[in-house]
XYZ file of N, CA and C in Angstrom:
801
model
N -69.302 -2.212 12.576
C -68.819 -0.934 12.046
C -69.867 -0.362 11.094
N -70.303 0.895 11.333
C -71.324 1.481 10.471
C -70.727 1.969 9.158
N -71.616 2.473 8.287
C -71.185 2.877 6.936
C -70.163 4.002 6.979
N -70.383 4.995 7.851
C -69.460 6.125 7.938
C -68.086 5.671 8.413
N -68.055 4.802 9.417
C -66.781 4.305 9.926
C -66.042 3.501 8.872
N -66.791 2.703 8.105
C -66.173 1.939 7.021
C -65.594 2.864 5.955
N -66.341 3.919 5.616
C -65.859 4.859 4.602
C -64.583 5.550 5.068
N -64.535 5.935 6.343
C -63.335 6.593 6.884
C -62.158 5.632 6.879
N -62.398 4.394 7.327
C -61.323 3.396 7.364
C -60.805 3.099 5.958
N -61.722 2.967 5.007
C -61.308 2.708 3.617
C -60.515 3.885 3.060
N -60.939 5.108 3.375
C -60.232 6.297 2.893
C -58.816 6.356 3.450
N -58.663 6.020 4.730
C -57.336 6.006 5.351
C -56.446 4.965 4.674
N -57.029 3.803 4.365
C -56.254 2.746 3.699
C -55.773 3.194 2.324
N -56.673 3.811 1.549
C -56.300 4.283 0.207
C -55.272 5.413 0.305
N -55.419 6.265 1.316
C -54.442 7.344 1.518
C -53.058 6.778 1.755
N -52.966 5.755 2.605
C -51.668 5.111 2.879
C -51.117 4.463 1.614
N -52.001 3.830 0.836
C -51.551 3.205 -0.412
C -50.940 4.227 -1.353
N -51.628 5.349 -1.536
C -51.135 6.366 -2.462
C -49.871 7.041 -1.942
N -49.777 7.216 -0.616
C -48.568 7.792 -0.042
C -47.373 6.884 -0.284
N -47.585 5.569 -0.150
C -46.507 4.610 -0.429
C -46.140 4.622 -1.912
N -47.161 4.812 -2.771
C -46.903 4.858 -4.214
C -46.009 6.036 -4.566
N -46.262 7.180 -3.929
C -45.434 8.367 -4.165
C -44.023 8.134 -3.639
N -43.920 7.470 -2.483
C -42.620 7.180 -1.901
C -41.802 6.283 -2.807
N -42.466 5.324 -3.452
C -41.762 4.387 -4.334
C -41.522 4.976 -5.722
N -42.235 6.035 -6.042
C -42.047 6.708 -7.342
C -41.801 8.188 -7.088
N -40.626 8.548 -6.573
C -40.362 9.950 -6.202
C -40.404 10.914 -7.371
N -40.373 10.380 -8.605
C -40.441 11.269 -9.755
C -41.786 11.999 -9.811
N -42.857 11.394 -9.237
C -44.147 12.073 -9.193
C -44.067 13.338 -8.357
N -43.471 13.221 -7.161
C -43.308 14.388 -6.298
C -42.285 15.347 -6.888
N -41.244 14.791 -7.488
C -40.200 15.635 -8.075
C -40.746 16.560 -9.144
N -41.665 16.045 -9.967
C -42.243 16.876 -11.008
C -43.038 18.035 -10.452
N -43.710 17.813 -9.314
C -44.511 18.872 -8.706
C -43.659 19.906 -7.992
N -42.445 19.541 -7.627
C -41.566 20.445 -6.887
C -40.579 21.147 -7.809
N -40.055 20.428 -8.790
C -38.992 20.974 -9.637
C -39.483 22.144 -10.477
N -40.682 22.029 -11.065
C -41.181 23.118 -11.913
C -41.307 24.430 -11.146
N -41.933 24.448 -9.951
C -41.977 25.705 -9.198
C -40.598 26.230 -8.809
N -39.659 25.337 -8.481
C -38.303 25.788 -8.149
C -37.674 26.470 -9.361
N -37.892 25.889 -10.544
C -37.371 26.500 -11.771
C -37.974 27.890 -11.958
N -39.284 28.031 -11.695
C -39.921 29.341 -11.810
C -39.316 30.338 -10.830
N -39.068 29.897 -9.586
C -38.465 30.791 -8.591
C -37.113 31.285 -9.075
N -36.267 30.376 -9.499
C -34.920 30.754 -9.927
C -34.968 31.605 -11.191
N -35.858 31.227 -12.110
C -35.951 31.948 -13.387
C -36.394 33.384 -13.174
N -37.467 33.567 -12.388
C -38.010 34.909 -12.211
C -37.229 35.707 -11.174
N -36.603 35.037 -10.220
C -35.843 35.762 -9.201
C -34.531 36.305 -9.766
N -33.872 35.504 -10.595
C -32.535 35.883 -11.023
C -32.436 36.332 -12.480
N -33.459 36.082 -13.275
C -33.394 36.487 -14.689
C -34.459 37.540 -14.990
N -35.726 37.142 -14.994
C -36.782 38.093 -15.328
C -37.049 39.084 -14.204
N -36.787 38.679 -12.965
C -37.076 39.539 -11.827
C -36.338 40.853 -11.855
N -35.158 40.860 -12.447
C -34.382 42.093 -12.511
C -35.007 43.113 -13.461
N -35.940 42.647 -14.313
C -36.584 43.544 -15.278
C -38.024 43.870 -14.911
N -38.521 43.288 -13.813
C -39.899 43.512 -13.392
C -39.900 44.315 -12.102
N -40.591 45.438 -12.103
C -40.672 46.275 -10.912
C -42.074 46.193 -10.308
N -42.115 46.007 -9.011
C -43.384 45.986 -8.284
C -43.308 47.082 -7.228
N -44.132 48.140 -7.336
C -44.028 49.259 -6.406
C -44.361 48.871 -4.968
N -43.479 49.245 -4.055
C -43.764 49.078 -2.635
C -43.386 47.761 -2.021
N -42.852 46.817 -2.818
C -42.483 45.509 -2.266
C -41.395 44.894 -3.142
N -40.523 44.092 -2.524
C -39.501 43.372 -3.277
C -40.164 42.383 -4.225
N -39.676 42.317 -5.476
C -40.299 41.412 -6.436
C -40.213 39.965 -5.983
N -39.100 39.597 -5.347
C -38.960 38.201 -4.905
C -39.990 37.856 -3.845
N -40.268 38.796 -2.937
C -41.300 38.549 -1.940
C -42.684 38.517 -2.588
N -42.878 39.349 -3.581
C -44.154 39.381 -4.296
C -44.382 38.082 -5.062
N -43.324 37.524 -5.625
C -43.434 36.377 -6.511
C -43.659 35.067 -5.765
N -43.001 34.850 -4.631
C -42.996 33.536 -3.972
C -44.399 33.044 -3.612
N -45.305 33.875 -3.038
C -46.660 33.361 -2.803
C -47.345 32.880 -4.079
N -47.047 33.532 -5.209
C -47.587 33.063 -6.474
C -47.042 31.709 -6.865
N -45.761 31.474 -6.572
C -45.154 30.188 -6.909
C -45.705 29.081 -6.015
N -46.110 29.418 -4.788
C -46.800 28.429 -3.959
C -48.018 27.875 -4.701
N -48.765 28.760 -5.336
C -49.968 28.331 -6.051
C -49.595 27.558 -7.312
N -48.498 27.920 -7.964
C -48.008 27.133 -9.100
C -47.710 25.710 -8.651
N -47.084 25.577 -7.478
C -46.778 24.249 -6.933
C -48.061 23.464 -6.666
N -49.087 24.153 -6.158
C -50.371 23.506 -5.878
C -51.003 22.977 -7.165
N -51.033 23.827 -8.192
C -51.636 23.428 -9.466
C -50.870 22.262 -10.074
N -49.536 22.311 -9.983
C -48.712 21.224 -10.525
C -48.961 19.920 -9.780
N -49.051 20.002 -8.454
C -49.294 18.801 -7.650
C -50.678 18.224 -7.911
N -51.668 19.090 -8.065
C -53.034 18.621 -8.289
C -53.145 17.826 -9.582
N -52.344 18.165 -10.563
C -52.390 17.435 -11.821
C -51.939 15.992 -11.652
N -51.122 15.737 -10.626
C -50.676 14.372 -10.361
C -51.854 13.509 -9.925
N -52.838 14.111 -9.243
C -54.058 13.381 -8.866
C -54.704 12.765 -10.101
N -54.940 13.622 -11.094
C -55.578 13.141 -12.303
C -54.730 12.134 -13.053
N -53.429 12.397 -13.118
C -52.546 11.498 -13.857
C -52.522 10.108 -13.230
N -52.380 10.043 -11.900
C -52.337 8.738 -11.237
C -53.675 8.010 -11.335
N -54.771 8.772 -11.325
C -56.076 8.138 -11.500
C -56.204 7.498 -12.880
N -55.745 8.199 -13.908
C -55.821 7.621 -15.255
C -54.909 6.404 -15.391
N -53.772 6.428 -14.700
C -52.898 5.248 -14.716
C -53.582 4.060 -14.048
N -54.248 4.313 -12.897
C -54.962 3.232 -12.213
C -56.096 2.688 -13.089
N -56.757 3.584 -13.831
C -57.796 3.124 -14.748
C -57.221 2.212 -15.817
N -56.088 2.608 -16.374
C -55.467 1.826 -17.441
C -55.011 0.456 -16.924
N -54.511 0.417 -15.687
C -53.990 -0.833 -15.121
C -55.086 -1.728 -14.545
N -56.312 -1.245 -14.530
C -57.408 -2.055 -14.002
C -57.483 -2.081 -12.482
N -56.850 -1.103 -11.822
C -56.874 -1.067 -10.360
C -58.290 -0.865 -9.841
N -59.067 -0.040 -10.529
C -60.436 0.226 -10.081
C -61.290 -1.041 -10.152
N -61.011 -1.888 -11.142
C -61.758 -3.143 -11.239
C -61.494 -4.027 -10.025
N -60.269 -3.982 -9.528
C -59.952 -4.760 -8.330
C -60.645 -4.168 -7.109
N -60.669 -2.834 -7.023
C -61.357 -2.199 -5.899
C -62.848 -2.556 -5.900
N -63.413 -2.703 -7.106
C -64.843 -2.970 -7.208
C -65.206 -4.316 -6.577
N -64.272 -5.249 -6.578
C -64.532 -6.579 -6.012
C -64.406 -6.595 -4.493
N -63.929 -5.489 -3.911
C -63.730 -5.430 -2.461
C -64.921 -4.742 -1.791
N -65.214 -5.121 -0.545
C -66.310 -4.473 0.188
C -65.878 -3.119 0.754
N -65.765 -2.124 -0.133
C -65.277 -0.825 0.300
C -66.193 0.279 -0.221
N -66.124 1.418 0.442
C -66.949 2.564 0.065
C -66.514 3.102 -1.296
N -67.447 3.383 -2.222
C -67.083 3.922 -3.540
C -66.334 5.253 -3.463
N -66.661 6.077 -2.446
C -66.017 7.388 -2.338
C -64.617 7.311 -1.726
N -64.260 6.150 -1.142
C -62.983 6.035 -0.438
C -61.792 6.185 -1.381
N -61.939 5.690 -2.613
C -60.822 5.762 -3.562
C -60.470 7.214 -3.857
N -61.465 8.020 -4.154
C -61.206 9.420 -4.476
C -60.803 10.217 -3.235
N -61.451 9.951 -2.109
C -61.095 10.656 -0.875
C -59.670 10.342 -0.471
N -59.303 9.054 -0.559
C -57.934 8.671 -0.221
C -56.912 9.279 -1.162
N -57.268 9.339 -2.459
C -56.356 9.936 -3.441
C -56.129 11.407 -3.152
N -57.205 12.137 -2.893
C -57.063 13.581 -2.667
C -56.410 13.878 -1.313
N -56.660 13.044 -0.311
C -56.008 13.259 0.987
C -54.503 13.003 0.894
N -54.104 12.001 0.121
C -52.667 11.760 -0.058
C -52.017 12.929 -0.790
N -52.800 13.606 -1.639
C -52.274 14.781 -2.335
C -52.030 15.937 -1.376
N -52.805 15.994 -0.270
C -52.554 17.023 0.735
C -51.148 16.839 1.319
N -50.762 15.586 1.567
C -49.412 15.309 2.077
C -48.358 15.732 1.059
N -48.627 15.449 -0.219
C -47.690 15.835 -1.261
C -47.615 17.354 -1.397
N -48.764 18.014 -1.297
C -48.774 19.481 -1.371
C -48.065 20.095 -0.180
N -48.220 19.501 0.984
C -47.539 19.998 2.170
C -46.027 19.923 1.981
N -45.558 18.786 1.455
C -44.125 18.636 1.175
C -43.662 19.663 0.164
N -44.463 19.845 -0.891
C -44.115 20.799 -1.939
C -44.034 22.217 -1.395
N -44.998 22.603 -0.547
C -45.017 23.959 0.006
C -43.837 24.177 0.938
N -43.490 23.166 1.733
C -42.321 23.288 2.628
C -41.056 23.513 1.816
N -40.894 22.730 0.747
C -39.709 22.890 -0.113
C -39.687 24.281 -0.725
N -40.853 24.744 -1.216
C -40.909 26.057 -1.845
C -40.631 27.168 -0.837
N -41.096 26.983 0.418
C -40.844 27.992 1.440
C -39.347 28.102 1.727
N -38.669 26.965 1.774
C -37.228 26.977 2.001
C -36.503 27.671 0.851
N -36.886 27.320 -0.373
C -36.265 27.959 -1.544
C -36.563 29.458 -1.539
N -37.797 29.819 -1.177
C -38.152 31.232 -1.118
C -37.315 31.992 -0.106
N -37.108 31.403 1.072
C -36.276 32.045 2.090
C -34.851 32.233 1.589
N -34.370 31.276 0.817
C -33.003 31.366 0.286
C -32.866 32.538 -0.680
N -33.910 32.769 -1.520
C -33.807 33.843 -2.523
C -34.250 35.196 -1.988
N -34.705 35.249 -0.712
C -35.012 36.547 -0.129
C -36.445 36.772 0.305
N -37.299 35.746 0.202
C -38.691 35.896 0.638
C -38.763 35.929 2.161
N -39.609 36.789 2.693
C -39.786 36.880 4.133
C -41.271 37.061 4.463
N -41.683 36.602 5.656
C -43.039 36.787 6.154
C -43.026 37.977 7.104
N -43.930 38.927 6.886
C -43.941 40.162 7.675
C -45.186 40.296 8.553
N -45.925 39.205 8.702
C -47.144 39.244 9.510
C -46.962 38.383 10.758
N -48.024 38.231 11.533
C -47.963 37.459 12.771
C -47.905 35.962 12.457
N -47.418 35.152 13.400
C -47.421 33.690 13.187
C -48.818 33.152 12.889
N -49.836 33.714 13.557
C -51.213 33.271 13.316
C -51.596 33.494 11.858
N -51.308 34.665 11.326
C -51.652 34.961 9.932
C -50.854 34.089 8.971
N -49.592 33.844 9.298
C -48.761 33.008 8.436
C -49.300 31.576 8.381
N -49.666 31.020 9.551
C -50.235 29.668 9.587
C -51.548 29.633 8.809
N -52.364 30.662 8.967
C -53.620 30.738 8.221
C -53.358 30.767 6.717
N -52.293 31.468 6.304
C -51.940 31.511 4.893
C -51.610 30.135 4.343
N -50.817 29.364 5.089
C -50.449 28.015 4.640
C -51.666 27.088 4.640
N -52.530 27.200 5.654
C -53.728 26.365 5.705
C -54.675 26.682 4.544
N -54.765 27.961 4.203
C -55.616 28.353 3.077
C -55.082 27.773 1.769
N -53.766 27.773 1.616
C -53.159 27.164 0.436
C -53.464 25.672 0.364
N -53.367 24.977 1.499
C -53.632 23.536 1.516
C -55.104 23.242 1.238
N -56.008 24.089 1.752
C -57.431 23.902 1.480
C -57.724 24.055 -0.009
N -57.159 25.086 -0.615
C -57.365 25.291 -2.047
C -56.750 24.134 -2.839
N -55.596 23.644 -2.389
C -54.955 22.517 -3.051
C -55.851 21.280 -3.008
N -56.446 21.027 -1.841
C -57.338 19.878 -1.709
C -58.545 20.015 -2.632
N -59.127 21.205 -2.663
C -60.289 21.431 -3.528
C -59.910 21.261 -4.999
N -58.768 21.791 -5.397
C -58.364 21.723 -6.804
C -58.052 20.282 -7.214
N -57.634 19.449 -6.254
C -57.391 18.033 -6.556
C -58.678 17.343 -7.012
N -59.813 17.761 -6.462
C -61.086 17.182 -6.889
C -61.437 17.605 -8.308
N -60.996 18.803 -8.700
C -61.215 19.241 -10.089
C -60.457 18.338 -11.047
N -59.182 18.108 -10.759
C -58.374 17.274 -11.659
C -58.838 15.820 -11.628
N -59.339 15.352 -10.468
C -59.880 13.992 -10.400
C -61.094 13.857 -11.313
N -61.943 14.878 -11.319
C -63.126 14.868 -12.177
C -62.744 14.842 -13.652
N -61.790 15.688 -14.012
C -61.338 15.734 -15.407
C -60.720 14.396 -15.816
N -59.930 13.804 -14.925
C -59.279 12.525 -15.231
C -60.312 11.420 -15.453
N -61.330 11.372 -14.610
C -62.355 10.340 -14.748
C -63.194 10.547 -16.007
N -63.288 11.792 -16.460
C -64.022 12.067 -17.699
C -63.201 11.705 -18.931
N -61.877 11.922 -18.865
C -61.008 11.683 -20.025
C -60.451 10.258 -20.072
N -60.045 9.737 -18.895
C -59.691 8.322 -18.696
C -58.328 7.891 -19.206
N -57.660 8.632 -20.037
C -56.343 8.203 -20.524
C -55.281 9.212 -20.106
N -54.084 8.731 -19.696
C -53.033 9.644 -19.219
C -52.606 10.669 -20.260
N -52.481 10.242 -21.511
C -51.996 11.146 -22.547
C -52.964 12.311 -22.782
N -54.252 11.989 -22.897
C -55.246 13.035 -23.119
C -55.326 13.948 -21.902
N -55.289 13.352 -20.707
C -55.353 14.168 -19.494
C -54.183 15.139 -19.427
N -52.977 14.674 -19.715
C -51.805 15.561 -19.675
C -51.964 16.731 -20.633
N -52.444 16.445 -21.841
C -52.608 17.514 -22.827
C -53.657 18.533 -22.384
N -54.804 18.039 -21.930
C -55.891 18.942 -21.530
C -55.510 19.733 -20.278
N -54.911 19.055 -19.294
C -54.563 19.737 -18.041
C -53.531 20.831 -18.280
N -52.606 20.590 -19.210
C -51.611 21.613 -19.532
C -52.266 22.815 -20.209
N -53.197 22.534 -21.140
C -53.891 23.615 -21.837
C -54.715 24.471 -20.882
N -55.228 23.856 -19.810
C -56.052 24.593 -18.849
C -55.201 25.288 -17.788
N -54.191 24.584 -17.265
C -53.411 25.114 -16.145
C -52.524 26.286 -16.545
N -51.976 26.262 -17.741
C -51.088 27.347 -18.150
C -51.806 28.700 -18.211
N -52.976 28.796 -18.873
C -53.696 30.084 -18.823
C -54.107 30.475 -17.403
N -54.490 29.492 -16.574
C -54.860 29.802 -15.194
C -53.708 30.470 -14.448
N -52.499 29.963 -14.668
C -51.338 30.479 -13.945
C -50.839 31.796 -14.520
N -50.770 31.888 -15.844
C -50.157 33.069 -16.453
C -51.149 34.207 -16.663
N -52.441 33.895 -16.790
C -53.448 34.947 -16.902
C -53.968 35.242 -15.497
N -53.047 35.650 -14.642
C -53.355 35.909 -13.233
C -52.299 36.862 -12.684
N -52.280 37.002 -11.367
C -51.288 37.872 -10.733
C -50.140 37.091 -10.119
N -49.898 35.876 -10.614
C -48.826 35.039 -10.059
C -47.474 35.718 -10.206
N -47.166 36.210 -11.406
C -45.844 36.770 -11.667
C -45.848 38.284 -11.867
N -46.984 38.835 -12.250
C -47.067 40.288 -12.452
C -48.361 40.796 -11.836
N -48.407 42.086 -11.578
C -49.603 42.712 -11.033
C -50.693 42.703 -12.103
N -51.851 42.116 -11.782
C -52.932 42.010 -12.765
C -53.454 43.387 -13.199
N -53.257 44.412 -12.372
C -53.712 45.753 -12.730
C -52.956 46.317 -13.926
N -51.804 45.736 -14.256
C -51.000 46.232 -15.368
C -51.355 45.551 -16.684
N -52.283 44.608 -16.652
C -52.702 43.931 -17.877
C -53.693 44.800 -18.643
N -53.765 44.639 -19.965
C -54.720 45.440 -20.754
C -56.159 45.027 -20.476
N -57.097 45.938 -20.730
C -58.521 45.834 -20.467
C -59.141 44.487 -20.170
N -59.544 43.715 -21.203
C -60.237 42.443 -20.960
C -59.392 41.446 -20.171
N -58.096 41.394 -20.450
C -57.225 40.470 -19.731
C -57.145 40.836 -18.247
N -57.161 42.120 -17.950
C -57.139 42.583 -16.560
C -58.372 42.077 -15.810
N -59.540 42.190 -16.432
C -60.771 41.743 -15.785
C -60.761 40.234 -15.550
N -60.312 39.487 -16.548
C -60.237 38.028 -16.400
C -59.272 37.650 -15.287
N -58.107 38.298 -15.260
C -57.098 37.974 -14.254
C -57.587 38.297 -12.844
N -58.296 39.411 -12.701
C -58.755 39.810 -11.374
C -59.832 38.877 -10.825
N -60.601 38.227 -11.702
C -61.645 37.304 -11.248
C -61.207 35.847 -11.349
N -59.963 35.623 -11.748
C -59.393 34.277 -11.794
C -59.215 33.769 -10.359
N -59.730 32.582 -10.015
C -59.554 32.077 -8.647
C -58.096 31.926 -8.239
N -57.223 31.691 -9.214
C -55.796 31.616 -8.899
C -55.300 32.963 -8.392
N -55.734 34.052 -9.028
C -55.344 35.390 -8.571
C -55.825 35.643 -7.148
N -57.018 35.163 -6.842
C -57.581 35.389 -5.509
C -56.779 34.678 -4.436
N -56.449 33.406 -4.659
C -55.692 32.658 -3.643
C -54.273 33.204 -3.524
N -53.695 33.658 -4.642
C -52.368 34.271 -4.585
C -52.420 35.560 -3.760
N -53.436 36.390 -4.013
C -53.563 37.645 -3.265
C -53.808 37.376 -1.787
N -54.601 36.350 -1.479
C -54.847 35.998 -0.081
C -53.546 35.590 0.608
N -52.731 34.794 -0.080
C -51.443 34.385 0.495
C -50.539 35.596 0.700
N -50.520 36.501 -0.266
C -49.698 37.711 -0.118
C -50.175 38.556 1.063
N -51.478 38.687 1.215
C -52.002 39.466 2.337
C -51.618 38.843 3.672
N -51.748 37.525 3.768
C -51.486 36.843 5.030
C -49.996 36.723 5.343
N -49.150 36.791 4.308
C -47.702 36.745 4.524
C -47.074 38.142 4.563
N -47.864 39.163 4.258
C -47.339 40.516 4.261
C -46.507 40.858 3.045
N -46.860 40.289 1.889
C -46.103 40.525 0.657
C -46.906 41.276 -0.398
N -47.975 41.947 0.006
C -48.862 42.607 -0.958
C -48.323 43.960 -1.398
N -48.759 44.370 -2.589
C -48.496 45.724 -3.050
C -49.414 46.666 -2.269
N -48.894 47.737 -1.688
C -49.761 48.659 -0.932
C -50.949 49.166 -1.734
N -50.769 49.411 -3.032
C -51.851 49.953 -3.871
C -52.990 48.967 -4.071
N -52.739 47.672 -3.804
C -53.776 46.669 -4.017
C -54.990 46.926 -3.139
N -54.762 47.571 -1.990
C -55.863 47.817 -1.050
C -56.949 48.692 -1.658
N -56.619 49.507 -2.652
C -57.621 50.380 -3.269
C -58.001 49.897 -4.667
N -57.652 48.647 -4.994
C -57.997 48.098 -6.293
C -59.507 47.997 -6.440
N -60.006 48.185 -7.658
C -61.434 48.108 -7.889
C -61.970 46.693 -7.965
N -61.099 45.683 -7.984
C -61.529 44.296 -8.113
C -61.991 43.759 -6.762
N -63.266 43.423 -6.651
C -63.827 42.954 -5.381
C -63.144 41.688 -4.861
N -62.849 40.682 -5.710
C -62.192 39.479 -5.178
C -60.825 39.768 -4.563
N -60.095 40.713 -5.103
C -58.775 41.023 -4.568
C -58.871 41.873 -3.302
N -59.946 42.633 -3.167
C -60.145 43.419 -1.947
C -60.492 42.521 -0.765
N -61.146 41.390 -1.030
C -61.569 40.453 0.017
C -61.002 39.067 -0.288
N -59.695 39.032 -0.533
C -59.070 37.821 -1.081
C -59.191 36.608 -0.158
N -59.021 36.791 1.146
C -59.075 35.647 2.065
C -60.481 35.043 2.073
N -61.487 35.899 2.223
C -62.869 35.424 2.236
C -63.243 34.765 0.912
N -62.887 35.404 -0.191
C -63.246 34.867 -1.509
C -62.514 33.554 -1.774
N -61.281 33.425 -1.300
C -60.546 32.167 -1.459
C -61.242 31.026 -0.724
N -61.727 31.318 0.476
C -62.502 30.315 1.217
C -63.768 29.941 0.456
N -64.448 30.944 -0.092
C -65.676 30.683 -0.843
C -65.386 29.861 -2.102
N -64.306 30.190 -2.803
C -63.926 29.420 -3.985
C -63.670 27.964 -3.617
N -62.922 27.739 -2.530
C -62.586 26.368 -2.116
C -63.833 25.577 -1.783
N -64.748 26.201 -1.032
C -65.998 25.521 -0.660
C -66.849 25.245 -1.898
N -66.949 26.229 -2.796
C -67.745 26.059 -4.013
C -67.187 24.926 -4.870
N -65.873 24.882 -5.021
C -65.247 23.823 -5.820
C -65.550 22.453 -5.217
N -65.445 22.341 -3.891
C -65.727 21.058 -3.233
C -67.192 20.662 -3.403
N -68.094 21.625 -3.234
C -69.526 21.337 -3.351
C -69.874 20.844 -4.754
N -69.223 21.397 -5.765
C -69.533 21.033 -7.154
C -68.813 19.753 -7.570
N -67.529 19.651 -7.283
C -66.717 18.595 -7.885
C -66.634 17.311 -7.071
N -66.863 17.346 -5.762
C -66.854 16.088 -5.000
C -67.978 15.162 -5.474
N -69.243 15.612 -5.507
C -70.282 14.700 -6.012
C -70.122 14.365 -7.490
N -69.614 15.317 -8.287
C -69.436 15.057 -9.713
C -68.374 13.983 -9.931
N -67.241 14.084 -9.233
C -66.186 13.085 -9.359
C -66.658 11.728 -8.848
N -67.404 11.720 -7.747
C -67.912 10.465 -7.200
C -68.869 9.786 -8.176
N -69.721 10.588 -8.822
C -70.657 10.018 -9.806
C -69.904 9.442 -11.001
N -68.891 10.156 -11.480
C -68.096 9.643 -12.604
C -67.351 8.371 -12.226
N -66.877 8.313 -10.981
C -66.160 7.118 -10.528
C -67.110 5.921 -10.494
N -68.315 6.102 -9.949
C -69.282 5.003 -9.886
C -69.651 4.535 -11.291
N -69.790 5.486 -12.217
C -70.112 5.117 -13.604
C -68.952 4.357 -14.233
N -67.730 4.757 -13.895
C -66.557 4.098 -14.470
C -66.437 2.656 -13.989
N -66.584 2.447 -12.695
C -66.387 1.095 -12.150
C -67.581 0.187 -12.429
N -68.713 0.765 -12.826
C -69.888 -0.062 -13.105
C -69.849 -0.644 -14.506
N -68.932 -0.132 -15.355
C -68.845 -0.636 -16.754
C -67.928 -1.845 -16.827
């Protein structure tokens, strides 16, 4: 078996391990699903009645944004579980095995794709219950879900990198919360970014979260008609820019996370 085949086999093994870990600890998946459901119910039935979005139902406008909230929440579990494995000495055990160094991180992030898929399915069902509908072709809808999963996979590498740099669950939770909350709320997840004041509007329009949310809205047919003439280039080309963001994140953070992992297990 050559090096590539060994790396693939090791990655599959780690993926199965992490999937079983989630199955045995459903609270990990529950945390990634419950928060977005709370946001759906909160904004659909409480704040949604006070928020107007021209040209589209607010509930349809909101649900693609909550998909991305679910992705960000799930990605944080990558970092949290990595810090737990560091604390328990799991990486030290892996170091004694004849396995590819990148397999641990690849397996962790691939298992997160399964968790994100489950989370998105649950959110889609909840969205349909509160009134969300897809108004585009099946091809565009499938592309929308695949784009969400790609961004989720890329973002998992970001949280893996942060976790390997911080190394403790408590610090990671604090830092990830401080970073994820501005990413989600300083965007177009819940409100139209064009309605934000000057500097905040510019930040929100160039926020990668805003781009992936806009891409999902475009592909599901939930966009504001006026968005088509928005001056923000990322929102005008949201699908393309979302792909570019995902590729850029992978190019930067996959080698960075792998280097941090090798440094961690070598100590």
